[in-house]
Short mmCIF file of C-alpha atoms in Angstrom, two decimals:
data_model
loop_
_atom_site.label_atom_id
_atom_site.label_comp_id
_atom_site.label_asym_id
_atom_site.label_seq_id
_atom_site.Cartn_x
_atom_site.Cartn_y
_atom_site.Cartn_z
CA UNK V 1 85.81 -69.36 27.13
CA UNK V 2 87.54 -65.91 26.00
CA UNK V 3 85.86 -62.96 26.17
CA UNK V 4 84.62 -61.77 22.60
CA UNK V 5 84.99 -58.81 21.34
CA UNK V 6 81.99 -56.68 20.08
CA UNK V 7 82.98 -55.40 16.81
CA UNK V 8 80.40 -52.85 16.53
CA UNK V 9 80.66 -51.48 19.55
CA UNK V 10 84.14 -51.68 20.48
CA UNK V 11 84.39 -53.54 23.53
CA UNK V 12 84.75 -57.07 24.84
CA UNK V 13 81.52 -59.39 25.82
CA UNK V 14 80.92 -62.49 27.64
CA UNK V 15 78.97 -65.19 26.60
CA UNK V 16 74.90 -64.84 27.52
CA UNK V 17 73.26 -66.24 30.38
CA UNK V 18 69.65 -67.57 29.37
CA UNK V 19 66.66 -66.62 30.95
CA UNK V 20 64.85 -69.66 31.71
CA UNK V 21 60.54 -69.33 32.06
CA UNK V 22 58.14 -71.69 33.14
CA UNK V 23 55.36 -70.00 31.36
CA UNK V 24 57.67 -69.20 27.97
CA UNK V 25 60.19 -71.35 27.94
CA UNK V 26 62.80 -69.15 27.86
CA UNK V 27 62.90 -65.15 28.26
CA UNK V 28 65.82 -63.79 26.17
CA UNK V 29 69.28 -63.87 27.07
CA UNK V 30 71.59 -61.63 29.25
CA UNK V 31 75.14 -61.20 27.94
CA UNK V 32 77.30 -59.91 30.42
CA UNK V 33 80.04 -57.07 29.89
CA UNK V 34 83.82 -57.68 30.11
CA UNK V 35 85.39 -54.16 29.59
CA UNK V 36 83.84 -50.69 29.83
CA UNK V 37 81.86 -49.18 26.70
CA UNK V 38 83.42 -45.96 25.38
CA UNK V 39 80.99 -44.09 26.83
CA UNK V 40 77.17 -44.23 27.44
CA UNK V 41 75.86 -43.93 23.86
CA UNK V 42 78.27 -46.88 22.42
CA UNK V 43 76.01 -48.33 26.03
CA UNK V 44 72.43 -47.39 24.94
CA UNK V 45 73.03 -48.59 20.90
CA UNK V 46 74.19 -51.98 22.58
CA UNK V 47 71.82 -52.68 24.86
CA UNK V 48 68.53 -51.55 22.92
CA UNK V 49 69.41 -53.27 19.37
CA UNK V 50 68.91 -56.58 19.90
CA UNK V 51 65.53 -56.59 22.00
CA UNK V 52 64.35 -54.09 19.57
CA UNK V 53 65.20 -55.63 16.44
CA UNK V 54 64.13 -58.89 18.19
CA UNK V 55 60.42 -57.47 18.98
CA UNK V 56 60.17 -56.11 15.18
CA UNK V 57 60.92 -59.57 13.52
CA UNK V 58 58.71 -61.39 16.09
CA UNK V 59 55.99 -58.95 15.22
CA UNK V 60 56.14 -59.77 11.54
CA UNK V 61 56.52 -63.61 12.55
CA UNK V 62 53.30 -63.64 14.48
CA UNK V 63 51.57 -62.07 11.25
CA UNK V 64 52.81 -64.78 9.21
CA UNK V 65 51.64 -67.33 11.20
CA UNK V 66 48.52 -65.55 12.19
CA UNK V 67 47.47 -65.31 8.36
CA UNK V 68 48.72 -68.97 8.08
CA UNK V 69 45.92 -70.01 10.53
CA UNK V 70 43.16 -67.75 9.43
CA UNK V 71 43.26 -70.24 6.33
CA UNK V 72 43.19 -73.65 7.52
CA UNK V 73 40.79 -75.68 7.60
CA UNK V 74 39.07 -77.16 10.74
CA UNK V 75 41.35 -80.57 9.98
CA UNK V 76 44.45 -78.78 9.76
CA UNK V 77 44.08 -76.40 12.63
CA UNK V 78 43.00 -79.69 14.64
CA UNK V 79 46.68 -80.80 14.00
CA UNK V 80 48.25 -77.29 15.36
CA UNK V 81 49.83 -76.75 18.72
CA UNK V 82 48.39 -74.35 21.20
CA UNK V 83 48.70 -71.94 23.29
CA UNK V 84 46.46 -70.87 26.50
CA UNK V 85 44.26 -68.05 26.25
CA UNK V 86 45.39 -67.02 29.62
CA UNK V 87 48.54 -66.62 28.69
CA UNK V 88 47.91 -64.81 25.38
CA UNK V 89 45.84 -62.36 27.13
CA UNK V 90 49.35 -61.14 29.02
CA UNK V 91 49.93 -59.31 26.20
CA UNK V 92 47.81 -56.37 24.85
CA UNK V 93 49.82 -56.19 21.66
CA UNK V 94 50.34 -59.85 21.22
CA UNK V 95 46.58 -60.66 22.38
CA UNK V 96 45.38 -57.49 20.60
CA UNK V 97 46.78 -58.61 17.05
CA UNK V 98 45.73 -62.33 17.59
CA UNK V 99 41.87 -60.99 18.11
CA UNK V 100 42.30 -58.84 15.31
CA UNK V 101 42.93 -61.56 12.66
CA UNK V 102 41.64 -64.09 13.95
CA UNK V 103 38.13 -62.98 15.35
CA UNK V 104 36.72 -60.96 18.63
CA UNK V 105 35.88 -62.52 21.25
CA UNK V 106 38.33 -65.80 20.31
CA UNK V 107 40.36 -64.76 23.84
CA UNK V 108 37.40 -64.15 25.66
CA UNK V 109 36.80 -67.69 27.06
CA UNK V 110 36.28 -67.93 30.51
CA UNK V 111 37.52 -71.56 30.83
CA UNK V 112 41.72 -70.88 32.47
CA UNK V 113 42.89 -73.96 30.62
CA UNK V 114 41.40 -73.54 27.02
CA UNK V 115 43.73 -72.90 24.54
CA UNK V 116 43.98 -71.30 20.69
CA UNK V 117 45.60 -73.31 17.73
CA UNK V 118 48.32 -71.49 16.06
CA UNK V 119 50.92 -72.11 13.75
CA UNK V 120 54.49 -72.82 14.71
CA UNK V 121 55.29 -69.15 13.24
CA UNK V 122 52.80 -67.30 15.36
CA UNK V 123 53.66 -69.03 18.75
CA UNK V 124 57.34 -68.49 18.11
CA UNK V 125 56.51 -64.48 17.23
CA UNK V 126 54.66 -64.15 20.45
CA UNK V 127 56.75 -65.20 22.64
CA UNK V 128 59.80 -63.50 20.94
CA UNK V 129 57.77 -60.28 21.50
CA UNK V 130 57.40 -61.28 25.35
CA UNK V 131 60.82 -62.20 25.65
CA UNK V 132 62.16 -58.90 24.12
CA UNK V 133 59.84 -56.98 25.99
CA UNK V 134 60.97 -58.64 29.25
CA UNK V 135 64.28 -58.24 28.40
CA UNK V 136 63.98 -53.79 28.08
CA UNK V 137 62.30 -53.92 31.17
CA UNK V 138 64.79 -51.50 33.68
CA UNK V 139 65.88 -53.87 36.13
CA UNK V 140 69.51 -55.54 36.80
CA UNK V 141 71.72 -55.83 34.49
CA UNK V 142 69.25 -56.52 31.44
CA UNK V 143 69.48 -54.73 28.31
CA UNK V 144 66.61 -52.59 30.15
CA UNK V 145 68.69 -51.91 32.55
CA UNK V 146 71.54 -50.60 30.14
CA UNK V 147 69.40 -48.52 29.00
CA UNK V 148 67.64 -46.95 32.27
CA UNK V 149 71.78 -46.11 32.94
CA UNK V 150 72.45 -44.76 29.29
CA UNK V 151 69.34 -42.07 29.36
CA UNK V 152 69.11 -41.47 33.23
CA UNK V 153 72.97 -41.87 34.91
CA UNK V 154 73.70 -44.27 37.09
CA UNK V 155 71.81 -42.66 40.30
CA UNK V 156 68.69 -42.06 38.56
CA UNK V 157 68.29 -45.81 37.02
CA UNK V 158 68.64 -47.48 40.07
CA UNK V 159 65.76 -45.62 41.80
CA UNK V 160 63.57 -46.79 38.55
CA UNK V 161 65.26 -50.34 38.87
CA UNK V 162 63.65 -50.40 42.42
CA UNK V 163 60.76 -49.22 41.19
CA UNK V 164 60.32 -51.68 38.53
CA UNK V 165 61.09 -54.65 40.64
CA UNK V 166 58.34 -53.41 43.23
CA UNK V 167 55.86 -52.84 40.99
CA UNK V 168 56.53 -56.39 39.01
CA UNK V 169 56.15 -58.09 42.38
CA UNK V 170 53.03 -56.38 43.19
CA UNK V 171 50.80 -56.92 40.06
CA UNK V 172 51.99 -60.42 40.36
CA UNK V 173 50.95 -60.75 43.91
CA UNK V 174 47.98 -59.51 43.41
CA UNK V 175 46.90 -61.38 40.28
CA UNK V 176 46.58 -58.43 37.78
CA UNK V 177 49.60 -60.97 35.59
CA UNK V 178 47.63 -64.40 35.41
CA UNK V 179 50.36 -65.82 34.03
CA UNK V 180 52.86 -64.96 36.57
CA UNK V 181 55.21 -63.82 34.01
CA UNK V 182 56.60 -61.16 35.58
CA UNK V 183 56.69 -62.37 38.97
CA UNK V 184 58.89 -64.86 37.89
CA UNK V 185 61.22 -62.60 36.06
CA UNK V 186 61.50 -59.86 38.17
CA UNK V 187 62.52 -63.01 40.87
CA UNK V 188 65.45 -63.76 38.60
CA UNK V 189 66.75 -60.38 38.29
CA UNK V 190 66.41 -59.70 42.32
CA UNK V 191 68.26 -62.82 42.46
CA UNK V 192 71.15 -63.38 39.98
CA UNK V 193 71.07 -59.68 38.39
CA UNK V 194 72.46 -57.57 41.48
CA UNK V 195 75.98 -56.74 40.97
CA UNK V 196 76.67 -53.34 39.76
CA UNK V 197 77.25 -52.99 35.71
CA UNK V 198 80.69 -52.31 34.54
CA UNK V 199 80.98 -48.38 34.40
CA UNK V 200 81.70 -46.73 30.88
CA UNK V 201 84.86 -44.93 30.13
CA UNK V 202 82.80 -41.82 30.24
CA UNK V 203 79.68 -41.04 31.79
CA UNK V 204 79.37 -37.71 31.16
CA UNK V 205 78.23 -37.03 27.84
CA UNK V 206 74.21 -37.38 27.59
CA UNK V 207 72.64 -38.95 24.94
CA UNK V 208 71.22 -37.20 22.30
CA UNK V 209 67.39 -35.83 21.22
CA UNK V 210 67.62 -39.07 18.42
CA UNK V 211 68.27 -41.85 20.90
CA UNK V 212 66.18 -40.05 23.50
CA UNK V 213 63.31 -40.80 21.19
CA UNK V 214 63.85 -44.38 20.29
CA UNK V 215 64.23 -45.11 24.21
CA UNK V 216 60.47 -43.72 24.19
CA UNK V 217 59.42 -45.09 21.41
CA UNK V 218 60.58 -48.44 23.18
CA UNK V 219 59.40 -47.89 26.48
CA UNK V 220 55.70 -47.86 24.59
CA UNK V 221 55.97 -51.10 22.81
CA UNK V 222 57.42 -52.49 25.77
CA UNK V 223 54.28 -51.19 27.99
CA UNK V 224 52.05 -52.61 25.41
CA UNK V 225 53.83 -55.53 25.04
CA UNK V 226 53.75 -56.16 28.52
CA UNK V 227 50.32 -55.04 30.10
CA UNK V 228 47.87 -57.62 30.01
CA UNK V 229 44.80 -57.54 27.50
CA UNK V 230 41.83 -56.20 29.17
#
């Protein structure tokens, strides 16, 4: 296939590589870079737009669906598919909104293989917000990754890429993610995301205060987002 090229940005694209995920199906997409950005900005605005956007509209997804089940009956909510409370509890914002509207204590159950019935809209939000989050996470050539380069230079990210990867491999090792989602992404990156990214056309202009915020702002969601429910 030709490359495409990005409109918006101003520069030509592949077409994306999808995550695959035992636990989620699938964890977002990675679409590769044919020529060099203009420079690191045109980089940043790239690679955070999509994920963020994505976690936004999965967010109000989940809340439709969420306040679609809070009003069915025991009947209807029989005929619902579910999900596993261990695996909603890998989320603190996802897991923190679902006990919200739906009742305390609902994730709370101590059996590993029980599961919550939610509508089609909810289980398609939270795992949109998982993917998304997953896919901002600095490490490879992910959109997180992009944007570690963007804010920090090239040097700089790959000492946080390292340290990302690490510390994935560790809380999954050590069972703090039940779900082994992150073990089994940050395997994927070590794996099939370790050739360098295509440099911009200029790498010496910083970003500015604006963009600077929004890759905070983003980290955040993507910590809570991320960090299992306690």
């Amino acid at each position: 296939f030709p490359p495409r090229t990005n409109t918006l940005f101003q520069f030509d694209i592949g077409l994306p590589t999808i995550v695959p995920s035992l636990q989620l199906g699938l964890t977002g997409a990675i679409t590769p870079i044919n020529t060099p950005p203009k420079n690191l900005k045109s980089l940043f605005d790239f690679a955070i737009s999509g994920p963020l956007v994505g976690i936004f509209v999965s967010l109000a997804l989940m809340y439709v669906g969420l306040e679609k089940t809070a009003f069915m009956d025991a009947a209807e909510l029989s005929q619902l598919p579910g999900l596993p409370v261990q695996l909603l509890r890998s989320s603190s914002l996802g897991g923190g909104i679902i006990e919200y509207l739906l009742g305390d204590g609902i994730l709370l159950s101590p059996d590993p293989t029980a599961t919550v019935s939610l509508h089609p809209y909810a289980i398609a939000g939270f795992v949109g917000i998982m993917s998304n989050a997953l896919a901002l996470l600095p490490a490879g050539n992910t959109d997180g990754g992009r944007v570690a380069h963007a804010v920090l230079g090239r040097s700089l990210s790959r000492v946080l890429q390292g340290f990302t990867l690490l510390l994935l491999v560790i809380v999954g090792i050590f069972g703090a993610d039940e779900s082994n989602i992150l073990l089994f992404y940050s395997l994927f990156v070590t794996i099939w995301q370790r050739e360098p990214e295509m440099p911009c056309k200029n790498e010496v202009d910083e970003l500015d205060l604006a963009r600077g915020a929004v890759a905070i702002g983003a980290a955040v969601l993507v910590a809570l987002a991320l960090v299992p429910l306690s």
